[in-house]
Tab-separated table of C-alpha atoms in Angstrom:
chain	number	residue	atom	x	y	z
A	1	MET	CA	32.777	-16.721	-4.670
A	2	ALA	CA	33.369	-15.504	-1.117
A	3	ILE	CA	30.344	-14.619	1.016
A	4	ARG	CA	30.726	-11.407	3.015
A	5	ASP	CA	29.181	-11.376	6.480
A	6	LYS	CA	29.521	-9.969	9.998
A	7	LEU	CA	29.820	-12.729	12.585
A	8	SER	CA	31.195	-13.534	15.993
A	9	GLY	CA	33.964	-16.127	16.178
A	10	ASN	CA	31.602	-18.672	17.712
A	11	GLU	CA	28.993	-18.180	15.023
A	12	ALA	CA	31.615	-18.379	12.275
A	13	VAL	CA	32.874	-21.720	13.592
A	14	SER	CA	29.330	-23.061	13.931
A	15	ILE	CA	28.757	-22.156	10.274
A	16	ALA	CA	31.943	-24.008	9.332
A	17	MET	CA	30.570	-27.044	11.172
A	18	LYS	CA	27.252	-26.681	9.315
A	19	GLN	CA	29.024	-26.480	5.975
A	20	ILE	CA	31.064	-29.598	6.757
A	21	ASN	CA	27.923	-31.439	7.954
A	22	PRO	CA	29.576	-33.971	10.305
A	23	ASP	CA	27.978	-37.259	11.317
A	24	VAL	CA	27.935	-36.488	15.047
A	25	VAL	CA	28.272	-33.378	17.204
A	26	ALA	CA	28.262	-34.044	20.955
A	27	ALA	CA	28.579	-31.148	23.381
A	28	TYR	CA	27.850	-29.771	26.829
A	29	PRO	CA	27.488	-26.011	27.381
A	30	ILE	CA	30.191	-23.969	29.071
A	31	THR	CA	30.982	-20.268	28.745
A	32	PRO	CA	32.345	-18.938	26.393
A	33	SER	CA	32.048	-21.915	23.993
A	34	THR	CA	28.304	-22.501	24.555
A	35	GLU	CA	27.224	-20.619	21.443
A	36	VAL	CA	29.008	-22.999	19.068
A	37	PRO	CA	26.863	-26.069	19.863
A	38	GLN	CA	23.867	-23.794	20.537
A	39	TYR	CA	23.938	-22.391	17.000
A	40	PHE	CA	24.655	-25.835	15.574
A	41	SER	CA	21.802	-27.490	17.473
A	42	GLN	CA	19.436	-25.041	15.776
A	43	TYR	CA	20.818	-26.024	12.359
A	44	ALA	CA	20.165	-29.655	13.275
A	45	ALA	CA	16.650	-28.875	14.530
A	46	ASP	CA	15.882	-26.972	11.322
A	47	GLY	CA	17.047	-29.865	9.170
A	48	LEU	CA	19.929	-27.912	7.643
A	49	VAL	CA	22.381	-30.726	8.478
A	50	ASP	CA	22.170	-34.499	8.641
A	51	THR	CA	24.143	-34.542	11.881
A	52	GLU	CA	23.159	-36.511	14.959
A	53	PHE	CA	23.341	-33.859	17.676
A	54	VAL	CA	23.955	-35.445	21.079
A	55	ALA	CA	23.214	-33.305	24.136
A	56	VAL	CA	25.228	-35.046	26.837
A	57	GLU	CA	25.479	-34.625	30.608
A	58	SER	CA	29.120	-33.507	30.784
A	59	GLU	CA	32.160	-32.636	28.724
A	60	HIS	CA	33.702	-36.002	29.595
A	61	SER	CA	30.648	-37.598	27.989
A	62	ALA	CA	30.872	-35.239	25.007
A	63	MET	CA	34.384	-36.400	24.179
A	64	SER	CA	33.418	-40.011	24.900
A	65	ALA	CA	30.545	-39.748	22.409
A	66	CYS	CA	32.863	-38.205	19.803
A	67	ILE	CA	35.348	-41.022	20.342
A	68	GLY	CA	32.631	-43.635	19.897
A	69	ALA	CA	31.294	-41.998	16.754
A	70	GLN	CA	34.730	-41.545	15.195
A	71	ALA	CA	35.769	-45.098	16.083
A	72	ALA	CA	32.630	-46.332	14.308
A	73	GLY	CA	33.697	-44.570	11.109
A	74	GLY	CA	31.872	-41.261	11.520
A	75	ARG	CA	33.131	-37.695	11.488
A	76	SER	CA	32.602	-36.078	14.901
A	77	MET	CA	33.052	-32.607	16.378
A	78	THR	CA	32.612	-30.697	19.626
A	79	ALA	CA	33.472	-27.428	21.378
A	80	THR	CA	34.488	-26.561	24.918
A	81	SER	CA	36.369	-24.214	27.238
A	82	ALA	CA	38.323	-24.221	30.499
A	83	GLN	CA	36.778	-26.600	33.069
A	84	GLY	CA	35.046	-28.417	30.227
A	85	LEU	CA	38.384	-29.186	28.602
A	86	ALA	CA	39.760	-30.205	31.985
A	87	LEU	CA	36.858	-32.610	32.508
A	88	MET	CA	37.704	-34.159	29.111
A	89	TRP	CA	41.318	-34.719	30.165
A	90	GLU	CA	41.184	-38.521	30.350
A	91	MET	CA	39.393	-38.786	27.016
A	92	LEU	CA	41.746	-36.389	25.203
A	93	TYR	CA	44.501	-38.960	25.597
A	94	ILE	CA	42.181	-41.779	24.532
A	95	ALA	CA	41.195	-39.927	21.348
A	96	SER	CA	44.774	-39.246	20.290
A	97	SER	CA	46.112	-42.696	21.201
A	98	TYR	CA	43.335	-44.295	19.131
A	99	ARG	CA	44.345	-41.986	16.261
A	100	LEU	CA	40.839	-40.560	15.888
A	101	PRO	CA	40.720	-37.242	13.963
A	102	ILE	CA	38.044	-35.495	16.033
A	103	THR	CA	37.819	-31.737	15.469
A	104	MET	CA	37.236	-29.484	18.484
A	105	ALA	CA	36.797	-25.741	18.844
A	106	THR	CA	38.633	-24.821	22.040
A	107	ILE	CA	37.554	-21.362	23.127
A	108	ASN	CA	40.269	-20.262	25.517
A	109	ARG	CA	39.214	-19.434	29.077
A	110	ALA	CA	41.044	-19.329	32.394
A	111	LEU	CA	40.952	-22.500	34.462
A	112	SER	CA	39.393	-22.054	37.912
A	113	GLY	CA	39.979	-21.340	40.670
A	114	PRO	CA	39.202	-18.670	41.515
A	115	ILE	CA	36.223	-18.968	39.168
A	116	ASN	CA	36.828	-16.863	36.075
A	117	ILE	CA	35.025	-17.011	32.740
A	118	HIS	CA	37.410	-14.797	30.776
A	119	CYS	CA	40.333	-15.462	28.486
A	120	ASP	CA	43.696	-16.883	29.117
A	121	HIS	CA	45.413	-19.943	27.681
A	122	SER	CA	45.733	-22.120	30.774
A	123	ASP	CA	43.141	-24.580	29.441
A	124	SER	CA	44.657	-25.477	26.069
A	125	MET	CA	48.234	-25.080	27.304
A	126	GLY	CA	47.479	-27.651	29.967
A	127	ALA	CA	46.462	-30.040	27.186
A	128	ARG	CA	49.461	-29.331	24.999
A	129	ASP	CA	51.019	-32.755	25.587
A	130	SER	CA	47.822	-34.778	25.137
A	131	GLY	CA	48.663	-35.780	21.557
A	132	TRP	CA	46.264	-33.315	19.907
A	133	ILE	CA	47.336	-31.001	17.115
A	134	GLN	CA	46.814	-27.418	18.314
A	135	ILE	CA	46.165	-24.528	15.927
A	136	TYR	CA	45.626	-20.993	17.261
A	137	SER	CA	43.576	-18.176	15.705
A	138	GLU	CA	44.093	-14.431	16.093
A	139	ASN	CA	40.637	-13.355	14.895
A	140	ASN	CA	37.249	-14.565	13.641
A	141	GLN	CA	38.427	-15.128	10.087
A	142	GLU	CA	41.265	-17.333	11.267
A	143	ALA	CA	38.992	-19.254	13.642
A	144	TYR	CA	36.705	-20.099	10.703
A	145	ASP	CA	39.510	-20.884	8.260
A	146	ASN	CA	41.504	-22.932	10.755
A	147	PHE	CA	38.499	-25.063	11.684
A	148	ILE	CA	37.967	-26.054	8.058
A	149	GLN	CA	41.656	-26.820	7.584
A	150	ALA	CA	41.760	-28.729	10.871
A	151	VAL	CA	39.338	-31.359	9.583
A	152	ARG	CA	41.417	-32.095	6.516
A	153	ILE	CA	44.680	-32.065	8.477
A	154	GLY	CA	43.477	-34.492	11.129
A	155	GLU	CA	41.902	-36.882	8.625
A	156	HIS	CA	44.940	-37.048	6.339
A	157	PRO	CA	46.029	-40.714	6.113
A	158	ASP	CA	49.548	-39.749	7.194
A	159	VAL	CA	48.200	-38.012	10.307
A	160	MET	CA	44.948	-39.440	11.778
A	161	LEU	CA	45.104	-37.297	14.915
A	162	PRO	CA	42.543	-35.060	16.674
A	163	VAL	CA	42.835	-31.303	16.208
A	164	MET	CA	41.974	-28.284	18.381
A	165	ASP	CA	41.102	-24.938	16.797
A	166	CYS	CA	41.896	-22.564	19.685
A	167	PHE	CA	40.725	-18.947	19.885
A	168	ASP	CA	40.286	-16.413	22.674
A	169	GLY	CA	37.149	-16.393	24.790
A	170	PHE	CA	34.967	-13.266	24.404
A	171	ILE	CA	37.741	-11.371	22.588
A	172	THR	CA	37.322	-13.569	19.516
A	173	SER	CA	34.409	-15.840	20.402
A	174	HIS	CA	31.847	-13.060	20.980
A	175	LYS	CA	33.281	-10.088	19.108
A	176	VAL	CA	31.589	-9.453	15.746
A	177	GLU	CA	33.867	-8.808	12.779
A	178	ASN	CA	33.632	-8.676	9.016
A	179	ILE	CA	34.372	-12.113	7.614
A	180	LEU	CA	34.595	-13.929	4.293
A	181	LEU	CA	32.843	-17.290	4.196
A	182	MET	CA	33.357	-19.988	1.611
A	183	GLU	CA	30.453	-21.389	-0.396
A	184	ASP	CA	28.967	-24.551	1.130
A	185	GLU	CA	30.019	-26.699	-1.807
A	186	GLU	CA	33.536	-25.266	-1.720
A	187	VAL	CA	33.901	-26.333	1.913
A	188	LYS	CA	32.547	-29.819	1.233
A	189	LYS	CA	34.885	-30.251	-1.718
A	190	PHE	CA	37.891	-28.962	0.230
A	191	VAL	CA	37.277	-31.176	3.256
A	192	GLY	CA	36.176	-34.240	1.271
A	193	LYS	CA	34.532	-37.357	2.621
A	194	TYR	CA	35.837	-39.114	5.696
A	195	ASN	CA	37.181	-42.513	4.697
A	196	PRO	CA	39.029	-43.965	7.685
A	197	PRO	CA	41.432	-46.837	6.958
A	198	TYR	CA	39.842	-48.815	9.799
A	199	HIS	CA	36.753	-48.542	11.978
A	200	LEU	CA	34.588	-50.671	14.232
A	201	MET	CA	31.702	-51.009	11.747
A	202	ASP	CA	33.821	-52.540	8.992
A	203	LYS	CA	32.396	-56.074	8.867
A	204	ALA	CA	34.944	-57.215	6.314
A	205	ASN	CA	37.828	-56.321	8.624
A	206	PRO	CA	36.681	-56.850	12.219
A	207	MET	CA	38.772	-55.147	14.887
A	208	SER	CA	38.638	-53.804	18.425
A	209	MET	CA	39.864	-50.650	20.145
A	210	GLY	CA	40.945	-50.017	23.697
A	211	PRO	CA	43.235	-52.985	24.310
A	212	LEU	CA	45.384	-53.315	27.402
A	213	SER	CA	48.946	-52.332	26.509
A	214	LEU	CA	51.561	-53.465	29.012
A	215	PRO	CA	55.275	-52.537	29.017
A	216	MET	CA	55.985	-54.907	26.122
A	217	TYR	CA	54.148	-52.613	23.634
A	218	TYR	CA	53.061	-49.326	25.269
A	219	PHE	CA	56.353	-47.496	24.726
A	220	GLU	CA	56.313	-48.226	20.984
A	221	SER	CA	52.760	-46.926	20.580
A	222	LYS	CA	53.724	-43.631	22.256
A	223	ARG	CA	56.813	-43.386	20.061
A	224	GLN	CA	54.647	-43.827	16.965
A	225	GLN	CA	52.338	-41.036	18.128
A	226	ALA	CA	55.285	-38.703	18.660
A	227	GLU	CA	56.695	-39.452	15.211
A	228	VAL	CA	53.365	-38.801	13.510
A	229	MET	CA	52.988	-35.517	15.391
A	230	LYS	CA	56.413	-34.392	14.219
A	231	ASN	CA	55.840	-35.429	10.615
A	232	CYS	CA	52.410	-33.812	10.268
A	233	ILE	CA	54.039	-30.378	9.854
A	234	LYS	CA	54.377	-31.193	6.162
A	235	VAL	CA	50.662	-32.027	5.914
A	236	ILE	CA	49.685	-28.792	7.696
A	237	GLU	CA	51.699	-26.793	5.165
A	238	GLU	CA	50.239	-28.716	2.227
A	239	VAL	CA	46.667	-28.156	3.424
A	240	ALA	CA	47.389	-24.437	3.921
A	241	ALA	CA	48.741	-24.206	0.356
A	242	ASP	CA	45.590	-25.833	-1.031
A	243	PHE	CA	43.441	-23.531	1.103
A	244	GLU	CA	45.225	-20.496	-0.333
A	245	LYS	CA	44.472	-21.687	-3.873
A	246	VAL	CA	40.762	-21.829	-3.042
A	247	THR	CA	40.402	-18.676	-0.898
A	248	GLY	CA	43.477	-16.531	-1.519
A	249	ARG	CA	44.143	-16.497	2.226
A	250	LYS	CA	47.661	-17.556	3.138
A	251	TYR	CA	48.527	-19.543	6.265
A	252	GLY	CA	51.755	-20.988	7.581
A	253	LEU	CA	53.075	-22.527	10.763
A	254	PHE	CA	53.331	-18.982	12.102
A	255	GLU	CA	53.036	-15.420	10.833
A	256	GLU	CA	56.171	-13.313	10.475
A	257	TYR	CA	55.126	-9.670	10.825
A	258	LYS	CA	57.894	-7.329	9.655
A	259	MET	CA	60.530	-9.867	10.671
A	260	ASP	CA	62.836	-9.610	7.630
A	261	ASP	CA	65.294	-7.236	9.340
A	262	ALA	CA	63.904	-7.207	12.878
A	263	GLU	CA	66.385	-6.716	15.716
A	264	VAL	CA	63.773	-6.978	18.475
A	265	ALA	CA	60.677	-9.159	18.319
A	266	ILE	CA	57.784	-10.488	20.345
A	267	VAL	CA	56.604	-14.108	20.069
A	268	ILE	CA	52.913	-14.414	20.869
A	269	ILE	CA	49.728	-16.446	20.374
A	270	ASN	CA	46.139	-15.483	19.466
A	271	SER	CA	44.298	-12.149	19.722
A	272	THR	CA	46.956	-10.024	21.448
A	273	ALA	CA	49.003	-10.346	18.264
A	274	GLY	CA	46.679	-7.731	16.757
A	275	THR	CA	47.523	-5.257	19.525
A	276	ALA	CA	51.230	-6.001	19.174
A	277	LYS	CA	51.115	-5.349	15.413
A	278	GLU	CA	49.917	-1.793	16.160
A	279	VAL	CA	52.989	-1.258	18.299
A	280	VAL	CA	55.285	-2.746	15.654
A	281	ASP	CA	53.873	-0.316	13.084
A	282	LYS	CA	54.401	2.619	15.458
A	283	LEU	CA	57.993	1.617	16.203
A	284	ARG	CA	58.744	1.069	12.530
A	285	SER	CA	57.536	4.618	11.782
A	286	GLN	CA	60.151	5.775	14.316
A	287	GLY	CA	62.911	3.818	12.627
A	288	VAL	CA	62.994	0.960	15.150
A	289	LYS	CA	63.532	-2.480	13.617
A	290	ALA	CA	60.745	-4.233	15.501
A	291	GLY	CA	58.941	-7.408	14.467
A	292	LEU	CA	56.448	-9.991	15.657
A	293	LEU	CA	56.182	-13.750	15.346
A	294	LYS	CA	52.625	-15.022	15.827
A	295	ILE	CA	52.445	-18.740	16.495
A	296	ARG	CA	49.677	-20.518	14.586
A	297	VAL	CA	50.707	-24.154	14.992
A	298	TYR	CA	51.779	-24.901	18.556
A	299	ARG	CA	51.491	-28.680	18.436
A	300	PRO	CA	53.443	-29.963	16.668
A	301	PHE	CA	55.988	-27.325	17.645
A	302	PRO	CA	57.846	-26.200	14.480
A	303	VAL	CA	61.308	-26.092	16.019
A	304	GLU	CA	63.542	-25.606	12.972
A	305	GLN	CA	61.267	-23.039	11.348
A	306	ILE	CA	60.953	-20.933	14.512
A	307	VAL	CA	64.693	-20.988	15.108
A	308	LYS	CA	65.290	-19.763	11.555
A	309	ALA	CA	62.727	-16.981	11.920
A	310	LEU	CA	64.233	-15.685	15.185
A	311	SER	CA	67.924	-16.225	14.476
A	312	GLY	CA	68.447	-12.715	13.070
A	313	CYS	CA	67.140	-10.940	16.173
A	314	LYS	CA	69.233	-9.466	18.958
A	315	ALA	CA	66.563	-9.778	21.657
A	316	ILE	CA	63.139	-11.408	21.833
A	317	ALA	CA	60.284	-11.449	24.342
A	318	VAL	CA	58.086	-14.532	24.477
A	319	MET	CA	54.640	-13.715	25.834
A	320	ASP	CA	52.573	-16.344	27.651
A	321	ARG	CA	48.910	-16.030	28.583
A	322	ALA	CA	49.398	-18.952	30.966
A	323	ASP	CA	51.780	-19.468	33.865
A	324	SER	CA	53.579	-22.771	34.361
A	325	MET	CA	54.012	-21.995	38.081
A	326	ASN	CA	57.630	-23.080	37.847
A	327	GLY	CA	59.428	-19.772	38.298
A	328	ALA	CA	61.271	-20.369	35.027
A	329	GLY	CA	58.796	-19.252	32.381
A	330	GLY	CA	55.500	-19.999	30.689
A	331	PRO	CA	54.934	-22.913	28.303
A	332	LEU	CA	55.589	-21.003	25.081
A	333	PHE	CA	58.773	-19.479	26.503
A	334	THR	CA	60.208	-22.804	27.579
A	335	ASP	CA	59.405	-24.313	24.172
A	336	VAL	CA	60.960	-21.404	22.253
A	337	THR	CA	64.117	-21.274	24.355
A	338	SER	CA	64.452	-25.054	24.263
A	339	ALA	CA	64.214	-24.897	20.464
A	340	MET	CA	66.902	-22.208	20.301
A	341	TYR	CA	69.283	-23.856	22.763
A	342	GLY	CA	72.350	-25.156	20.936
A	343	ARG	CA	70.951	-24.057	17.558
A	344	VAL	CA	71.416	-20.279	17.622
A	345	GLU	CA	73.747	-18.048	19.608
A	346	GLY	CA	73.561	-14.421	20.683
A	347	VAL	CA	69.782	-13.947	20.871
A	348	LYS	CA	68.761	-12.799	24.338
A	349	ALA	CA	65.318	-14.007	25.406
A	350	ILE	CA	62.954	-12.861	28.143
A	351	ASN	CA	59.474	-13.985	29.150
A	352	TYR	CA	56.343	-12.063	30.085
A	353	ILE	CA	53.253	-13.626	31.662
A	354	TYR	CA	50.298	-11.425	30.696
A	355	GLY	CA	46.516	-11.180	30.533
A	356	LEU	CA	45.621	-13.917	33.007
A	357	GLY	CA	41.903	-14.210	33.711
A	358	GLY	CA	41.054	-11.775	30.935
A	359	ARG	CA	43.190	-8.843	32.164
A	360	ASP	CA	43.246	-6.233	29.380
A	361	VAL	CA	46.419	-5.967	27.339
A	362	LYS	CA	46.787	-2.523	25.819
A	363	VAL	CA	49.137	-0.858	23.378
A	364	ASP	CA	50.941	0.786	26.305
A	365	ASP	CA	51.595	-2.643	27.837
A	366	ILE	CA	53.140	-3.977	24.638
A	367	GLU	CA	55.269	-0.838	24.346
A	368	VAL	CA	56.724	-1.648	27.776
A	369	VAL	CA	57.895	-5.003	26.424
A	370	TYR	CA	59.511	-3.544	23.301
A	371	ASN	CA	61.197	-0.798	25.356
A	372	GLU	CA	62.704	-3.471	27.601
A	373	LEU	CA	64.006	-5.307	24.524
A	374	LEU	CA	65.550	-2.103	23.171
A	375	GLU	CA	67.248	-1.533	26.532
A	376	ILE	CA	68.672	-5.062	26.402
A	377	VAL	CA	70.066	-4.425	22.916
A	378	LYS	CA	71.567	-1.120	24.076
A	379	THR	CA	73.210	-2.424	27.264
A	380	GLY	CA	73.712	-6.078	26.408
A	381	LYS	CA	72.278	-6.973	29.817
A	382	VAL	CA	69.071	-8.755	30.873
A	383	LYS	CA	67.674	-7.545	34.206
A	384	GLU	CA	65.005	-10.223	34.644
A	385	VAL	CA	64.343	-13.191	32.391
A	386	PHE	CA	60.954	-14.028	33.933
A	387	ASN	CA	58.472	-11.133	34.188
A	388	TYR	CA	54.798	-10.330	34.749
A	389	LEU	CA	53.062	-7.667	32.664
A	390	GLY	CA	50.220	-5.505	33.973
A	391	VAL	CA	49.835	-7.140	37.384
A	392	ARG	CA	49.583	-5.316	40.737
A	393	GLU	CA	52.577	-6.529	42.723
A	394	GLY	CA	52.807	-6.576	46.518
């Protein structure tokens, strides 16, 4: 039976961690992710979990401790944001190349400088090619649900990769919402026990990790990682189907909001999807065939599925809360347009960079984007492919 509660996103994720009861949680505080290990450390102090909580001296050390614990056959978790994720950079690649299914709550915050503690996606987008699975959450319920699913996805024998559960700093992490929690035993049963096929403490099958890999073998190991990342889409869908059977809550690779007959659509990630849905509803009431595609799984990038979902549109706007500084579009835009290139014709695509450093994104802002798409459909012309939304120019 579902447990009704009112929780912030951070608290909800910390409860998910408590219910899973991992072997090791190692973390270093950084706004806005601090509350996750803070809440969890209290559970550990109160004896509510069997977890070894390791208070380390940096985020680099936090990921190093998680790597050591997972390599030894334990289940490990952490949480971080922004500069903390950046300080982990070296170890992110180590974790994925060792095929260690660490689970991390990544609470999205702008990377400094200038120093900013508010939300954008520059931190996790910068880590998009580190070999971690990335799942994004619109609200508190999704942050909780995705964290539980992330553990099972990463630990699947056909995957064995680390997973980030990404959600927006302050907007989701600190906002309190109504939420449905699973029973403790339900979570434990759903996640199951961690039984790695190999680990450093297996005396019967001694092994080592961290070997030097020169040109003779390195390329093949990277190719294997890439293939596993591509193939884990099937596992993500299977885990979501099992989760729906237990909770009734349905998840996919992305959410298609009123996309069946949409002529114009926005592609977006995380909390701003909720604002955009309000605009879609308003436009639909006016007879406009507007839709929204909210990305849930960004790594691996579900190319074929996204192309199919967008192929019926006349014009789309891809919205990025991170700037690639390349003058050609943000990371989500370049991925979406790369996926569509040579696979679908006639869909005009534009890009908007929005909400950097926590800049508010309002209904009026989203309406500007849809109005531009409607103008493109009417005239058949694109004025500017690469745009900024809600910024003071000049």
